[in-house]
Amino acid sequence: AMTAGTTYSLELMWRAATAMAPGAFLEGGDPVPPYGPGFSPSTLNALLTPTSDNYIASAVSSGTTLFSTASTTWQLMDSSLETSFTTPAGSSNFNTLLSASADLFSSSSAFTNADMGICFAAANSINSTCTSTGASIIAAETSGSATGAMPIAALVEATPTLTPSTTYTMGIVWQAEAAHTIYAGAGPSGAYSLTSLLAQMTPAADAE
């Protein structure tokens, strides 16, 4: 939460997961001219809404654990990345943005894809494979090719409409696309990048 009338600063930061030669770690997609118009832009945005109209539920890793799996079927990433919440009472539904983010990479140079999704249910809990009653994977994304030297920052989003006074449960699920181990969390041991799951809810009656 931010305090009204206070100035805040934002800065986009980055680092390589391992030591790399100068010029080997780059930012900006698209080819350089004359093959294209230039590099893709990098952006940093802050979207603010009054706390009275904005409800948030979240689950965030501690950064001390490197998550891993070799499963080729959907599995809950970790119990710390699952949470339940109850929408406020009232007559209005809630426009909701669910987002999950993680730095994913693979142990294999041949099979490098890792899939990540959001398991969601109007229930008090979900099981570890997202097959419990009412549970479904409402968003999923393949991270792309990434090895330990260059993790991929994966982001999954979904926009369900939620009803008031209802308990929901959400969790991050993932799977390897072939028989190899995939990981979530970039950086040195004990100081890994955070994996997060967020639900941001705004009353539909407030939509413009």
PDB file of C-alpha atoms in Angstrom:
ATOM      1  CA  ALA A   1       0.000   0.000   0.000  1.00  0.00           C
ATOM      2  CA  MET A   2       1.148   3.538  -0.741  1.00  0.00           C
ATOM      3  CA  THR A   3       0.423   6.640   1.313  1.00  0.00           C
ATOM      4  CA  ALA A   4      -1.434   9.534  -0.300  1.00  0.00           C
ATOM      5  CA  GLY A   5       0.660  12.658  -0.921  1.00  0.00           C
ATOM      6  CA  THR A   6       3.957  10.735  -0.797  1.00  0.00           C
ATOM      7  CA  THR A   7       6.561  10.637  -3.588  1.00  0.00           C
ATOM      8  CA  TYR A   8       7.808   7.181  -4.590  1.00  0.00           C
ATOM      9  CA  SER A   9      10.534   6.098  -7.021  1.00  0.00           C
ATOM     10  CA  LEU A  10      10.536   3.060  -9.321  1.00  0.00           C
ATOM     11  CA  GLU A  11      13.545   1.606 -11.107  1.00  0.00           C
ATOM     12  CA  LEU A  12      13.789  -1.307 -13.513  1.00  0.00           C
ATOM     13  CA  MET A  13      16.644  -3.592 -12.399  1.00  0.00           C
ATOM     14  CA  TRP A  14      18.313  -6.685 -13.859  1.00  0.00           C
ATOM     15  CA  ARG A  15      21.247  -9.059 -13.506  1.00  0.00           C
ATOM     16  CA  ALA A  16      22.723 -12.139 -15.154  1.00  0.00           C
ATOM     17  CA  ALA A  17      22.279 -15.447 -13.322  1.00  0.00           C
ATOM     18  CA  THR A  18      25.948 -16.348 -13.948  1.00  0.00           C
ATOM     19  CA  ALA A  19      29.111 -14.498 -14.965  1.00  0.00           C
ATOM     20  CA  MET A  20      28.904 -13.531 -18.641  1.00  0.00           C
ATOM     21  CA  ALA A  21      31.164 -11.760 -21.117  1.00  0.00           C
ATOM     22  CA  PRO A  22      30.494  -8.049 -21.765  1.00  0.00           C
ATOM     23  CA  GLY A  23      27.774  -7.638 -24.385  1.00  0.00           C
ATOM     24  CA  ALA A  24      26.442 -11.200 -23.947  1.00  0.00           C
ATOM     25  CA  PHE A  25      23.529 -10.174 -21.735  1.00  0.00           C
ATOM     26  CA  LEU A  26      21.192  -7.978 -23.792  1.00  0.00           C
ATOM     27  CA  GLU A  27      17.805  -6.302 -23.472  1.00  0.00           C
ATOM     28  CA  GLY A  28      15.357  -5.436 -26.254  1.00  0.00           C
ATOM     29  CA  GLY A  29      13.850  -7.660 -28.911  1.00  0.00           C
ATOM     30  CA  ASP A  30      13.449  -7.225 -32.680  1.00  0.00           C
ATOM     31  CA  PRO A  31      16.325  -6.957 -35.164  1.00  0.00           C
ATOM     32  CA  VAL A  32      18.359  -3.793 -35.550  1.00  0.00           C
ATOM     33  CA  PRO A  33      18.035  -1.684 -38.736  1.00  0.00           C
ATOM     34  CA  PRO A  34      18.049  -2.183 -41.672  1.00  0.00           C
ATOM     35  CA  TYR A  35      16.181  -5.422 -40.848  1.00  0.00           C
ATOM     36  CA  GLY A  36      13.664  -3.796 -38.559  1.00  0.00           C
ATOM     37  CA  PRO A  37      12.614  -0.481 -37.008  1.00  0.00           C
ATOM     38  CA  GLY A  38      14.672  -0.963 -33.840  1.00  0.00           C
ATOM     39  CA  PHE A  39      14.453  -2.646 -30.478  1.00  0.00           C
ATOM     40  CA  SER A  40      11.284  -3.353 -28.522  1.00  0.00           C
ATOM     41  CA  PRO A  41      10.668  -0.796 -25.754  1.00  0.00           C
ATOM     42  CA  SER A  42      11.121  -1.494 -22.059  1.00  0.00           C
ATOM     43  CA  THR A  43       8.398  -0.070 -19.818  1.00  0.00           C
ATOM     44  CA  LEU A  44       7.734   0.451 -16.116  1.00  0.00           C
ATOM     45  CA  ASN A  45       4.202   1.371 -15.057  1.00  0.00           C
ATOM     46  CA  ALA A  46       2.428   2.023 -11.759  1.00  0.00           C
ATOM     47  CA  LEU A  47      -1.373   1.694 -11.645  1.00  0.00           C
ATOM     48  CA  LEU A  48      -2.918   3.144  -8.475  1.00  0.00           C
ATOM     49  CA  THR A  49      -6.459   2.667  -7.179  1.00  0.00           C
ATOM     50  CA  PRO A  50      -7.951   3.753  -3.819  1.00  0.00           C
ATOM     51  CA  THR A  51      -7.742   1.018  -1.182  1.00  0.00           C
ATOM     52  CA  SER A  52     -11.458   1.426  -0.523  1.00  0.00           C
ATOM     53  CA  ASP A  53     -12.180   0.130  -4.040  1.00  0.00           C
ATOM     54  CA  ASN A  54      -9.337  -2.336  -4.417  1.00  0.00           C
ATOM     55  CA  TYR A  55      -9.034  -5.758  -2.772  1.00  0.00           C
ATOM     56  CA  ILE A  56      -5.920  -7.920  -3.019  1.00  0.00           C
ATOM     57  CA  ALA A  57      -5.037 -11.523  -2.153  1.00  0.00           C
ATOM     58  CA  SER A  58      -1.532 -12.815  -2.696  1.00  0.00           C
ATOM     59  CA  ALA A  59       0.989 -15.608  -2.134  1.00  0.00           C
ATOM     60  CA  VAL A  60       4.718 -14.902  -2.515  1.00  0.00           C
ATOM     61  CA  SER A  61       7.731 -17.185  -2.067  1.00  0.00           C
ATOM     62  CA  SER A  62      10.386 -16.354   0.526  1.00  0.00           C
ATOM     63  CA  GLY A  63      13.272 -16.405  -1.965  1.00  0.00           C
ATOM     64  CA  THR A  64      15.217 -18.949   0.105  1.00  0.00           C
ATOM     65  CA  THR A  65      14.052 -22.020  -1.842  1.00  0.00           C
ATOM     66  CA  LEU A  66      14.719 -23.066  -5.435  1.00  0.00           C
ATOM     67  CA  PHE A  67      11.587 -24.881  -6.596  1.00  0.00           C
ATOM     68  CA  SER A  68      12.002 -27.844  -8.962  1.00  0.00           C
ATOM     69  CA  THR A  69       9.992 -30.621 -10.592  1.00  0.00           C
ATOM     70  CA  ALA A  70      10.434 -33.313 -13.216  1.00  0.00           C
ATOM     71  CA  SER A  71       6.706 -33.991 -13.584  1.00  0.00           C
ATOM     72  CA  THR A  72       5.269 -33.924 -17.097  1.00  0.00           C
ATOM     73  CA  THR A  73       1.749 -33.411 -15.704  1.00  0.00           C
ATOM     74  CA  TRP A  74       0.402 -30.385 -13.869  1.00  0.00           C
ATOM     75  CA  GLN A  75       1.549 -30.109 -10.239  1.00  0.00           C
ATOM     76  CA  LEU A  76       1.222 -27.411  -7.578  1.00  0.00           C
ATOM     77  CA  MET A  77       4.571 -25.604  -7.500  1.00  0.00           C
ATOM     78  CA  ASP A  78       4.622 -25.304  -3.697  1.00  0.00           C
ATOM     79  CA  SER A  79       2.134 -25.015  -0.846  1.00  0.00           C
ATOM     80  CA  SER A  80       3.457 -21.504  -0.151  1.00  0.00           C
ATOM     81  CA  LEU A  81       2.145 -20.492  -3.582  1.00  0.00           C
ATOM     82  CA  GLU A  82      -1.450 -21.413  -2.837  1.00  0.00           C
ATOM     83  CA  THR A  83      -3.915 -19.202  -0.978  1.00  0.00           C
ATOM     84  CA  SER A  84      -7.636 -18.904  -0.260  1.00  0.00           C
ATOM     85  CA  PHE A  85      -9.615 -15.677   0.055  1.00  0.00           C
ATOM     86  CA  THR A  86     -13.225 -14.551   0.413  1.00  0.00           C
ATOM     87  CA  THR A  87     -14.609 -11.722  -1.683  1.00  0.00           C
ATOM     88  CA  PRO A  88     -16.279  -8.859   0.229  1.00  0.00           C
ATOM     89  CA  ALA A  89     -20.026  -8.870   0.766  1.00  0.00           C
ATOM     90  CA  GLY A  90     -22.284  -6.732  -1.379  1.00  0.00           C
ATOM     91  CA  SER A  91     -24.408  -6.793  -4.485  1.00  0.00           C
ATOM     92  CA  SER A  92     -21.642  -6.175  -7.050  1.00  0.00           C
ATOM     93  CA  ASN A  93     -19.455  -8.767  -8.748  1.00  0.00           C
ATOM     94  CA  PHE A  94     -15.711  -8.165  -8.921  1.00  0.00           C
ATOM     95  CA  ASN A  95     -13.610  -7.640 -12.026  1.00  0.00           C
ATOM     96  CA  THR A  96     -10.441  -9.537 -11.166  1.00  0.00           C
ATOM     97  CA  LEU A  97      -6.913  -9.762 -12.491  1.00  0.00           C
ATOM     98  CA  LEU A  98      -5.047 -12.933 -11.543  1.00  0.00           C
ATOM     99  CA  SER A  99      -1.310 -12.928 -12.244  1.00  0.00           C
ATOM    100  CA  ALA A 100       1.470 -15.431 -11.587  1.00  0.00           C
ATOM    101  CA  SER A 101       5.135 -14.695 -12.206  1.00  0.00           C
ATOM    102  CA  ALA A 102       8.316 -16.746 -11.887  1.00  0.00           C
ATOM    103  CA  ASP A 103      11.808 -17.039 -13.354  1.00  0.00           C
ATOM    104  CA  LEU A 104      11.810 -20.474 -15.027  1.00  0.00           C
ATOM    105  CA  PHE A 105      14.663 -22.517 -16.442  1.00  0.00           C
ATOM    106  CA  SER A 106      15.577 -26.098 -17.339  1.00  0.00           C
ATOM    107  CA  SER A 107      18.383 -28.516 -16.516  1.00  0.00           C
ATOM    108  CA  SER A 108      18.459 -29.698 -20.137  1.00  0.00           C
ATOM    109  CA  SER A 109      19.911 -28.033 -23.218  1.00  0.00           C
ATOM    110  CA  ALA A 110      17.732 -30.286 -25.411  1.00  0.00           C
ATOM    111  CA  PHE A 111      14.360 -29.914 -23.647  1.00  0.00           C
ATOM    112  CA  THR A 112      14.019 -26.432 -22.269  1.00  0.00           C
ATOM    113  CA  ASN A 113      10.315 -25.594 -22.076  1.00  0.00           C
ATOM    114  CA  ALA A 114       8.540 -25.238 -18.729  1.00  0.00           C
ATOM    115  CA  ASP A 115       4.778 -24.622 -18.554  1.00  0.00           C
ATOM    116  CA  MET A 116       3.208 -22.518 -15.795  1.00  0.00           C
ATOM    117  CA  GLY A 117      -0.472 -21.892 -15.045  1.00  0.00           C
ATOM    118  CA  ILE A 118      -2.963 -20.769 -12.422  1.00  0.00           C
ATOM    119  CA  CYS A 119      -5.211 -23.347 -10.756  1.00  0.00           C
ATOM    120  CA  PHE A 120      -8.430 -21.683  -9.595  1.00  0.00           C
ATOM    121  CA  ALA A 121     -11.591 -22.871  -7.861  1.00  0.00           C
ATOM    122  CA  ALA A 122     -14.604 -21.512  -6.012  1.00  0.00           C
ATOM    123  CA  ALA A 123     -13.707 -23.700  -3.051  1.00  0.00           C
ATOM    124  CA  ASN A 124     -11.847 -23.707   0.254  1.00  0.00           C
ATOM    125  CA  SER A 125      -8.954 -25.732  -1.165  1.00  0.00           C
ATOM    126  CA  ILE A 126      -7.449 -27.326  -4.275  1.00  0.00           C
ATOM    127  CA  ASN A 127      -5.415 -30.510  -4.557  1.00  0.00           C
ATOM    128  CA  SER A 128      -1.825 -30.755  -5.774  1.00  0.00           C
ATOM    129  CA  THR A 129      -2.808 -31.737  -9.339  1.00  0.00           C
ATOM    130  CA  CYS A 130      -5.648 -29.211  -9.825  1.00  0.00           C
ATOM    131  CA  THR A 131      -8.169 -32.025 -10.294  1.00  0.00           C
ATOM    132  CA  SER A 132     -10.318 -31.437  -7.208  1.00  0.00           C
ATOM    133  CA  THR A 133     -14.009 -30.627  -7.609  1.00  0.00           C
ATOM    134  CA  GLY A 134     -14.529 -27.292  -9.354  1.00  0.00           C
ATOM    135  CA  ALA A 135     -10.820 -26.675  -9.930  1.00  0.00           C
ATOM    136  CA  SER A 136      -9.450 -25.826 -13.353  1.00  0.00           C
ATOM    137  CA  ILE A 137      -6.341 -24.309 -14.911  1.00  0.00           C
ATOM    138  CA  ILE A 138      -7.695 -21.044 -16.223  1.00  0.00           C
ATOM    139  CA  ALA A 139      -4.452 -19.759 -17.697  1.00  0.00           C
ATOM    140  CA  ALA A 140      -1.253 -21.426 -18.864  1.00  0.00           C
ATOM    141  CA  GLU A 141       1.883 -20.384 -20.709  1.00  0.00           C
ATOM    142  CA  THR A 142       5.047 -22.027 -21.984  1.00  0.00           C
ATOM    143  CA  SER A 143       8.111 -20.202 -20.715  1.00  0.00           C
ATOM    144  CA  GLY A 144      10.136 -20.670 -23.895  1.00  0.00           C
ATOM    145  CA  SER A 145      13.699 -21.927 -24.193  1.00  0.00           C
ATOM    146  CA  ALA A 146      15.690 -21.238 -21.040  1.00  0.00           C
ATOM    147  CA  THR A 147      18.659 -22.928 -19.400  1.00  0.00           C
ATOM    148  CA  GLY A 148      20.204 -22.224 -16.024  1.00  0.00           C
ATOM    149  CA  ALA A 149      22.451 -19.539 -17.499  1.00  0.00           C
ATOM    150  CA  MET A 150      19.487 -17.532 -18.805  1.00  0.00           C
ATOM    151  CA  PRO A 151      16.139 -18.018 -16.985  1.00  0.00           C
ATOM    152  CA  ILE A 152      12.948 -16.801 -18.621  1.00  0.00           C
ATOM    153  CA  ALA A 153      10.709 -14.354 -16.721  1.00  0.00           C
ATOM    154  CA  ALA A 154       7.294 -15.994 -17.177  1.00  0.00           C
ATOM    155  CA  LEU A 155       4.008 -14.169 -16.552  1.00  0.00           C
ATOM    156  CA  VAL A 156       0.530 -15.712 -16.634  1.00  0.00           C
ATOM    157  CA  GLU A 157      -2.653 -13.633 -16.351  1.00  0.00           C
ATOM    158  CA  ALA A 158      -6.392 -14.288 -16.275  1.00  0.00           C
ATOM    159  CA  THR A 159      -9.431 -12.038 -15.793  1.00  0.00           C
ATOM    160  CA  PRO A 160     -12.323 -13.915 -14.148  1.00  0.00           C
ATOM    161  CA  THR A 161     -15.438 -12.242 -12.751  1.00  0.00           C
ATOM    162  CA  LEU A 162     -15.960 -13.183  -9.102  1.00  0.00           C
ATOM    163  CA  THR A 163     -19.154 -13.122  -7.044  1.00  0.00           C
ATOM    164  CA  PRO A 164     -19.418 -11.444  -3.619  1.00  0.00           C
ATOM    165  CA  SER A 165     -19.191 -13.354  -0.318  1.00  0.00           C
ATOM    166  CA  THR A 166     -17.566 -16.345  -2.024  1.00  0.00           C
ATOM    167  CA  THR A 167     -14.417 -18.227  -1.026  1.00  0.00           C
ATOM    168  CA  TYR A 168     -11.922 -18.923  -3.804  1.00  0.00           C
ATOM    169  CA  THR A 169      -8.601 -20.768  -3.846  1.00  0.00           C
ATOM    170  CA  MET A 170      -5.756 -20.210  -6.297  1.00  0.00           C
ATOM    171  CA  GLY A 171      -2.316 -21.738  -6.747  1.00  0.00           C
ATOM    172  CA  ILE A 172       0.562 -21.813  -9.234  1.00  0.00           C
ATOM    173  CA  VAL A 173       0.874 -25.081 -11.152  1.00  0.00           C
ATOM    174  CA  TRP A 174       3.592 -26.134 -13.575  1.00  0.00           C
ATOM    175  CA  GLN A 175       4.931 -29.022 -15.652  1.00  0.00           C
ATOM    176  CA  ALA A 176       7.949 -30.000 -17.723  1.00  0.00           C
ATOM    177  CA  GLU A 177       7.308 -30.719 -21.388  1.00  0.00           C
ATOM    178  CA  ALA A 178       9.714 -33.670 -21.451  1.00  0.00           C
ATOM    179  CA  ALA A 179      11.646 -35.859 -19.031  1.00  0.00           C
ATOM    180  CA  HIS A 180      13.952 -33.289 -17.446  1.00  0.00           C
ATOM    181  CA  THR A 181      13.990 -31.078 -14.373  1.00  0.00           C
ATOM    182  CA  ILE A 182      12.667 -27.530 -14.426  1.00  0.00           C
ATOM    183  CA  TYR A 183      13.271 -24.842 -11.823  1.00  0.00           C
ATOM    184  CA  ALA A 184      11.680 -21.611 -10.560  1.00  0.00           C
ATOM    185  CA  GLY A 185      13.916 -18.958  -9.031  1.00  0.00           C
ATOM    186  CA  ALA A 186      16.936 -17.182 -10.479  1.00  0.00           C
ATOM    187  CA  GLY A 187      20.006 -15.981  -8.622  1.00  0.00           C
ATOM    188  CA  PRO A 188      22.474 -17.294  -6.034  1.00  0.00           C
ATOM    189  CA  SER A 189      21.640 -19.938  -3.434  1.00  0.00           C
ATOM    190  CA  GLY A 190      19.376 -18.632  -0.681  1.00  0.00           C
ATOM    191  CA  ALA A 191      18.665 -15.364  -2.513  1.00  0.00           C
ATOM    192  CA  TYR A 192      16.492 -16.529  -5.401  1.00  0.00           C
ATOM    193  CA  SER A 193      14.134 -14.261  -7.285  1.00  0.00           C
ATOM    194  CA  LEU A 194      10.600 -14.297  -5.900  1.00  0.00           C
ATOM    195  CA  THR A 195       7.722 -16.295  -7.344  1.00  0.00           C
ATOM    196  CA  SER A 196       4.377 -14.594  -6.818  1.00  0.00           C
ATOM    197  CA  LEU A 197       0.633 -15.073  -7.232  1.00  0.00           C
ATOM    198  CA  LEU A 198      -1.724 -12.112  -7.028  1.00  0.00           C
ATOM    199  CA  ALA A 199      -5.477 -11.504  -7.237  1.00  0.00           C
ATOM    200  CA  GLN A 200      -6.528  -7.863  -7.647  1.00  0.00           C
ATOM    201  CA  MET A 201     -10.271  -7.267  -7.349  1.00  0.00           C
ATOM    202  CA  THR A 202     -12.291  -4.147  -8.163  1.00  0.00           C
ATOM    203  CA  PRO A 203     -16.096  -3.916  -7.834  1.00  0.00           C
ATOM    204  CA  ALA A 204     -17.683  -4.228 -11.283  1.00  0.00           C
ATOM    205  CA  ALA A 205     -19.993  -1.343 -10.358  1.00  0.00           C
ATOM    206  CA  ASP A 206     -16.927   0.934 -10.304  1.00  0.00           C
ATOM    207  CA  ALA A 207     -15.956   0.099 -13.891  1.00  0.00           C
ATOM    208  CA  GLU A 208     -16.049   2.981 -16.314  1.00  0.00           C
TER     209      GLU A 208
END
